[in-house]
Amino acid sequence: RKIFTDFPICGTFELSADDARHVVLVLRHTVGDTIPVTDVTGTTYECFITRIEGHSAYLTPAKKLSEPAASVGTVTLAAGILKGDKFDWVIQKATELGVSRIVPVQMEYCVVKLDDKRQKSRLERWQRLALEGAKQCGRDDVPDVAPVMTFTDFVDAYADRRCILPYERETAPLSEACRDVRTGDVVIAIGPEGGYAEKEIAYAGQHFAWCRTVSLGPRILRAETASLTALSIIMYERGF
Ligand code: SAM
């Protein structure tokens, strides 16, 4: 699994407790060994383990192994929050598929309504899942999980991006809109279990600079299936 830091590497640093445990106890590395570590900028360094004290490990960068990969733009997945642990699954799978950012959105027909306290604890959990997912699949960065937003706040914040909006009542296929989202910063917006409210569709259409409602086929997909289907197709079109 990959080791990440949430800061730029520029000198000796301490690994997180979780990574130190993995490196020292599971991989049985010792002082003098080198391991690759990717920092918050996506740059990977070969690092010497210079000190181990109890459960803490200190590393010093020896040489740069790779620069951040050139990007054709970012893909943001905005999705209505889901009941139970379904949103956890969306976070894990979207991370594996290479999403840059996930925005949990409180929509009109969401079954769950999270108060401030639960939003905070869920956000911490989702951010942890994104970090774990990134380590597990070996990507060079960790997707950002944004705080829960209302639908209108989400649209206003991302209004300058192109938005693909899978809508259960639409018939125009996603394949036709794909050619316009092969590069650049793109948002995919998925409704919750209860689907989109008509006023949400209208608001998105009026406020996004570019917005296409699309069909994902003749069957109604579960919200989590719809997220991963749209994301997989768009990542494929963009060359992953
Ligand atoms: N309650 C809605 C209904 O019965 O019509 C279904 C909502 S669906 C479970 C959740 C979300 O997934 C939708 O709002 C939409 O964003 C997406 N979705 C599911 N199936 C879709 C399809 N065939 N085409 C486009 N979007 C779809």
Tab-separated table of C-alpha atoms and ligand atoms in Angstrom:
chain	number	residue	atom	x	y	z
A	1	ARG	CA	0.000	0.000	0.000
A	2	LYS	CA	1.121	3.594	-0.637
A	3	ILE	CA	2.416	5.920	2.042
A	4	PHE	CA	1.098	9.506	1.794
A	5	THR	CA	1.812	12.688	3.700
A	6	ASP	CA	-0.729	15.504	3.934
A	7	PHE	CA	2.100	18.099	3.703
A	8	PRO	CA	4.840	18.786	1.142
A	9	ILE	CA	8.040	16.853	1.892
A	10	CYS	CA	11.001	19.218	2.314
A	11	GLY	CA	13.165	17.683	5.066
A	12	THR	CA	12.995	15.079	7.820
A	13	PHE	CA	9.400	14.280	8.758
A	14	GLU	CA	7.415	11.935	10.984
A	15	LEU	CA	5.064	9.327	9.521
A	16	SER	CA	1.470	9.212	10.711
A	17	ALA	CA	0.939	6.699	13.531
A	18	ASP	CA	-0.977	4.387	11.187
A	19	ASP	CA	1.724	4.427	8.484
A	20	ALA	CA	4.507	4.048	11.089
A	21	ARG	CA	2.781	0.934	12.451
A	22	HIS	CA	2.456	-0.476	8.923
A	23	VAL	CA	6.066	0.278	7.951
A	24	VAL	CA	7.681	-0.906	11.195
A	25	LEU	CA	5.434	-3.726	12.422
A	26	VAL	CA	3.903	-5.116	9.225
A	27	LEU	CA	6.649	-4.512	6.636
A	28	ARG	CA	9.370	-4.852	9.323
A	29	HIS	CA	11.468	-2.014	7.950
A	30	THR	CA	14.271	-0.728	10.101
A	31	VAL	CA	16.588	2.305	10.305
A	32	GLY	CA	18.569	2.704	7.067
A	33	ASP	CA	15.888	1.133	4.834
A	34	THR	CA	14.323	3.257	2.087
A	35	ILE	CA	10.640	3.447	1.142
A	36	PRO	CA	8.737	5.540	-1.438
A	37	VAL	CA	6.496	8.239	0.047
A	38	THR	CA	4.119	10.475	-1.932
A	39	ASP	CA	3.415	13.924	-0.553
A	40	VAL	CA	0.362	16.159	-0.820
A	41	THR	CA	1.578	17.645	-4.127
A	42	GLY	CA	1.699	14.179	-5.735
A	43	THR	CA	5.518	14.121	-5.780
A	44	THR	CA	7.068	10.786	-4.771
A	45	TYR	CA	10.401	10.617	-2.930
A	46	GLU	CA	12.622	7.739	-1.953
A	47	CYS	CA	12.997	8.268	1.799
A	48	PHE	CA	15.462	6.853	4.339
A	49	ILE	CA	14.131	5.713	7.676
A	50	THR	CA	16.432	7.716	9.926
A	51	ARG	CA	14.916	7.071	13.369
A	52	ILE	CA	12.386	4.758	15.005
A	53	GLU	CA	11.229	5.577	18.529
A	54	GLY	CA	8.504	3.377	19.978
A	55	HIS	CA	5.617	3.687	17.541
A	56	SER	CA	7.074	6.765	15.765
A	57	ALA	CA	9.150	6.652	12.574
A	58	TYR	CA	11.136	9.559	11.105
A	59	LEU	CA	12.131	9.709	7.452
A	60	THR	CA	14.446	11.880	5.354
A	61	PRO	CA	13.976	12.282	1.577
A	62	ALA	CA	16.947	10.945	-0.428
A	63	LYS	CA	15.844	11.566	-4.013
A	64	LYS	CA	12.786	12.469	-6.054
A	65	LEU	CA	11.298	9.430	-7.793
A	66	SER	CA	8.465	11.070	-9.749
A	67	GLU	CA	6.633	14.338	-10.315
A	68	PRO	CA	2.821	14.649	-10.141
A	69	ALA	CA	1.197	13.192	-13.259
A	70	ALA	CA	0.095	15.769	-15.873
A	71	SER	CA	-3.664	16.181	-15.631
A	72	VAL	CA	-6.272	16.646	-18.376
A	73	GLY	CA	-8.438	18.301	-15.709
A	74	THR	CA	-10.381	17.173	-12.692
A	75	VAL	CA	-13.508	15.072	-12.315
A	76	THR	CA	-15.716	15.938	-9.344
A	77	LEU	CA	-18.520	13.615	-8.261
A	78	ALA	CA	-21.368	15.412	-6.482
A	79	ALA	CA	-23.930	12.971	-5.146
A	80	GLY	CA	-26.975	13.095	-2.915
A	81	ILE	CA	-26.086	11.652	0.498
A	82	LEU	CA	-27.408	8.126	0.937
A	83	LYS	CA	-28.725	6.175	3.889
A	84	GLY	CA	-26.746	3.475	5.738
A	85	ASP	CA	-23.229	2.849	4.513
A	86	LYS	CA	-23.995	3.288	0.796
A	87	PHE	CA	-22.151	6.597	0.580
A	88	ASP	CA	-19.072	4.884	2.099
A	89	TRP	CA	-19.128	2.505	-0.851
A	90	VAL	CA	-19.408	5.410	-3.307
A	91	ILE	CA	-16.362	7.077	-1.694
A	92	GLN	CA	-14.281	3.894	-1.862
A	93	LYS	CA	-15.151	3.022	-5.467
A	94	ALA	CA	-14.960	6.589	-6.783
A	95	THR	CA	-11.491	6.828	-5.224
A	96	GLU	CA	-10.423	3.661	-7.063
A	97	LEU	CA	-11.798	5.076	-10.321
A	98	GLY	CA	-9.682	8.228	-9.985
A	99	VAL	CA	-12.169	10.930	-8.968
A	100	SER	CA	-10.503	14.191	-7.853
A	101	ARG	CA	-13.170	15.402	-5.460
A	102	ILE	CA	-16.401	14.106	-3.960
A	103	VAL	CA	-19.101	16.531	-2.829
A	104	PRO	CA	-21.830	15.040	-0.598
A	105	VAL	CA	-25.016	16.988	-1.321
A	106	GLN	CA	-28.099	17.297	0.874
A	107	MET	CA	-30.896	17.163	-1.714
A	108	GLU	CA	-34.642	17.518	-1.418
A	109	TYR	CA	-35.393	13.785	-1.797
A	110	CYS	CA	-32.504	12.433	0.299
A	111	VAL	CA	-33.834	9.866	2.780
A	112	VAL	CA	-31.253	10.947	5.374
A	113	LYS	CA	-31.008	14.468	6.720
A	114	LEU	CA	-27.750	14.933	8.624
A	115	ASP	CA	-27.552	17.522	11.410
A	116	ASP	CA	-24.293	19.476	11.874
A	117	LYS	CA	-22.852	16.993	14.368
A	118	ARG	CA	-23.497	13.967	12.153
A	119	GLN	CA	-22.239	15.835	9.082
A	120	LYS	CA	-18.939	16.444	10.881
A	121	SER	CA	-18.482	12.818	11.977
A	122	ARG	CA	-19.516	11.481	8.548
A	123	LEU	CA	-17.107	13.854	6.815
A	124	GLU	CA	-14.213	12.647	8.974
A	125	ARG	CA	-15.166	9.044	8.163
A	126	TRP	CA	-15.455	9.741	4.408
A	127	GLN	CA	-12.089	11.537	4.355
A	128	ARG	CA	-10.513	8.563	6.134
A	129	LEU	CA	-12.062	6.161	3.605
A	130	ALA	CA	-10.726	8.249	0.708
A	131	LEU	CA	-7.220	8.166	2.198
A	132	GLU	CA	-7.399	4.400	2.807
A	133	GLY	CA	-8.814	3.817	-0.684
A	134	ALA	CA	-6.040	5.888	-2.272
A	135	LYS	CA	-3.376	3.937	-0.396
A	136	GLN	CA	-4.938	0.630	-1.297
A	137	CYS	CA	-5.258	1.298	-5.044
A	138	GLY	CA	-1.851	2.962	-5.391
A	139	ARG	CA	-2.920	6.319	-6.818
A	140	ASP	CA	-0.632	9.335	-6.454
A	141	ASP	CA	-3.085	11.629	-4.709
A	142	VAL	CA	-5.951	11.492	-2.252
A	143	PRO	CA	-9.356	12.719	-3.443
A	144	ASP	CA	-10.734	15.613	-1.511
A	145	VAL	CA	-14.073	14.971	0.233
A	146	ALA	CA	-15.833	18.324	0.632
A	147	PRO	CA	-18.185	19.205	3.509
A	148	VAL	CA	-21.895	18.471	2.907
A	149	MET	CA	-23.528	21.204	0.790
A	150	THR	CA	-27.089	22.060	-0.085
A	151	PHE	CA	-27.951	21.577	-3.760
A	152	THR	CA	-28.083	25.298	-4.540
A	153	ASP	CA	-24.790	25.971	-2.710
A	154	PHE	CA	-23.179	23.129	-4.657
A	155	VAL	CA	-24.412	24.469	-8.024
A	156	ASP	CA	-23.325	28.029	-7.176
A	157	ALA	CA	-19.860	26.846	-6.106
A	158	TYR	CA	-19.257	24.806	-9.282
A	159	ALA	CA	-21.250	26.926	-11.759
A	160	ASP	CA	-18.203	27.646	-13.939
A	161	ARG	CA	-17.603	23.915	-14.634
A	162	ARG	CA	-19.227	21.699	-17.200
A	163	CYS	CA	-21.796	19.488	-15.511
A	164	ILE	CA	-23.060	16.072	-16.573
A	165	LEU	CA	-26.297	15.428	-14.733
A	166	PRO	CA	-27.721	11.891	-15.043
A	167	TYR	CA	-31.481	12.313	-14.709
A	168	GLU	CA	-33.911	9.416	-14.482
A	169	ARG	CA	-36.456	11.182	-16.736
A	170	GLU	CA	-33.969	12.057	-19.495
A	171	THR	CA	-33.600	10.039	-22.699
A	172	ALA	CA	-30.544	11.711	-24.316
A	173	PRO	CA	-27.688	9.196	-23.879
A	174	LEU	CA	-24.545	10.014	-21.921
A	175	SER	CA	-22.451	8.903	-24.922
A	176	GLU	CA	-23.500	12.022	-26.873
A	177	ALA	CA	-22.437	14.419	-24.115
A	178	CYS	CA	-19.148	12.584	-23.506
A	179	ARG	CA	-17.285	14.253	-26.355
A	180	ASP	CA	-17.617	17.577	-24.525
A	181	VAL	CA	-16.118	16.352	-21.259
A	182	ARG	CA	-13.008	14.533	-22.504
A	183	THR	CA	-10.781	17.257	-21.014
A	184	GLY	CA	-11.118	20.074	-18.508
A	185	ASP	CA	-12.731	20.294	-15.098
A	186	VAL	CA	-15.999	18.394	-15.054
A	187	VAL	CA	-18.702	17.740	-12.473
A	188	ILE	CA	-20.950	14.655	-12.440
A	189	ALA	CA	-24.090	15.263	-10.347
A	190	ILE	CA	-26.143	12.256	-9.173
A	191	GLY	CA	-29.479	12.361	-7.397
A	192	PRO	CA	-30.321	10.502	-4.145
A	193	GLU	CA	-32.576	7.442	-3.616
A	194	GLY	CA	-35.666	9.582	-4.141
A	195	GLY	CA	-34.332	11.098	-7.377
A	196	TYR	CA	-34.117	14.750	-8.359
A	197	ALA	CA	-36.746	17.349	-7.527
A	198	GLU	CA	-37.839	19.212	-10.670
A	199	LYS	CA	-36.763	22.503	-9.141
A	200	GLU	CA	-33.215	21.102	-8.656
A	201	ILE	CA	-33.020	20.215	-12.357
A	202	ALA	CA	-34.268	23.703	-13.232
A	203	TYR	CA	-31.753	25.369	-10.888
A	204	ALA	CA	-28.843	23.379	-12.356
A	205	GLY	CA	-29.954	24.224	-15.902
A	206	GLN	CA	-30.159	27.938	-15.118
A	207	HIS	CA	-26.944	28.330	-13.114
A	208	PHE	CA	-24.309	26.027	-14.611
A	209	ALA	CA	-22.511	27.634	-17.532
A	210	TRP	CA	-22.832	24.266	-19.321
A	211	CYS	CA	-25.087	21.469	-18.088
A	212	ARG	CA	-26.370	18.333	-19.853
A	213	THR	CA	-29.034	16.103	-18.351
A	214	VAL	CA	-28.350	12.570	-19.619
A	215	SER	CA	-29.766	9.066	-19.495
A	216	LEU	CA	-27.782	6.092	-18.202
A	217	GLY	CA	-30.099	3.667	-19.988
A	218	PRO	CA	-33.680	2.445	-19.792
A	219	ARG	CA	-33.440	0.955	-16.307
A	220	ILE	CA	-33.528	2.984	-13.086
A	221	LEU	CA	-30.199	2.389	-11.386
A	222	ARG	CA	-29.696	2.653	-7.657
A	223	ALA	CA	-28.060	5.958	-6.809
A	224	GLU	CA	-24.724	4.323	-5.928
A	225	THR	CA	-24.747	2.283	-9.159
A	226	ALA	CA	-25.531	5.447	-11.144
A	227	SER	CA	-22.558	7.280	-9.569
A	228	LEU	CA	-20.108	4.540	-10.456
A	229	THR	CA	-21.575	3.944	-13.923
A	230	ALA	CA	-21.356	7.608	-14.949
A	231	LEU	CA	-17.909	7.983	-13.416
A	232	SER	CA	-16.553	4.823	-15.120
A	233	ILE	CA	-17.824	5.904	-18.540
A	234	ILE	CA	-16.442	9.430	-18.239
A	235	MET	CA	-13.060	8.238	-16.933
A	236	TYR	CA	-12.879	5.802	-19.853
A	237	GLU	CA	-13.637	8.601	-22.322
A	238	ARG	CA	-10.905	10.737	-20.743
A	239	GLY	CA	-8.360	7.905	-21.030
A	240	PHE	CA	-8.467	7.216	-17.272
B	1	SAM	N1	-36.632	7.586	-7.348
B	1	SAM	C1	-36.280	7.739	-8.724
B	1	SAM	C2	-37.304	7.104	-9.642
B	1	SAM	O1	-37.921	6.129	-9.199
B	1	SAM	O2	-37.450	7.525	-10.776
B	1	SAM	C3	-34.919	7.069	-8.991
B	1	SAM	C4	-33.739	7.776	-8.473
B	1	SAM	S1	-32.251	6.895	-8.788
B	1	SAM	C5	-32.339	5.620	-7.621
B	1	SAM	C6	-31.024	7.968	-8.140
B	1	SAM	C7	-30.269	8.791	-9.139
B	1	SAM	O3	-29.489	7.963	-9.986
B	1	SAM	C8	-31.087	9.614	-10.081
B	1	SAM	O4	-31.530	10.821	-9.519
B	1	SAM	C9	-30.127	9.842	-11.228
B	1	SAM	O5	-29.197	10.859	-10.936
B	1	SAM	C10	-29.412	8.506	-11.287
B	1	SAM	N2	-30.026	7.538	-12.209
B	1	SAM	C11	-30.466	6.301	-11.911
B	1	SAM	N3	-30.874	5.656	-13.021
B	1	SAM	C12	-30.694	6.521	-14.045
B	1	SAM	C13	-30.915	6.430	-15.460
B	1	SAM	N4	-31.393	5.334	-16.027
B	1	SAM	N5	-30.589	7.506	-16.211
B	1	SAM	C14	-30.082	8.623	-15.649
B	1	SAM	N6	-29.863	8.756	-14.325
B	1	SAM	C15	-30.153	7.715	-13.532
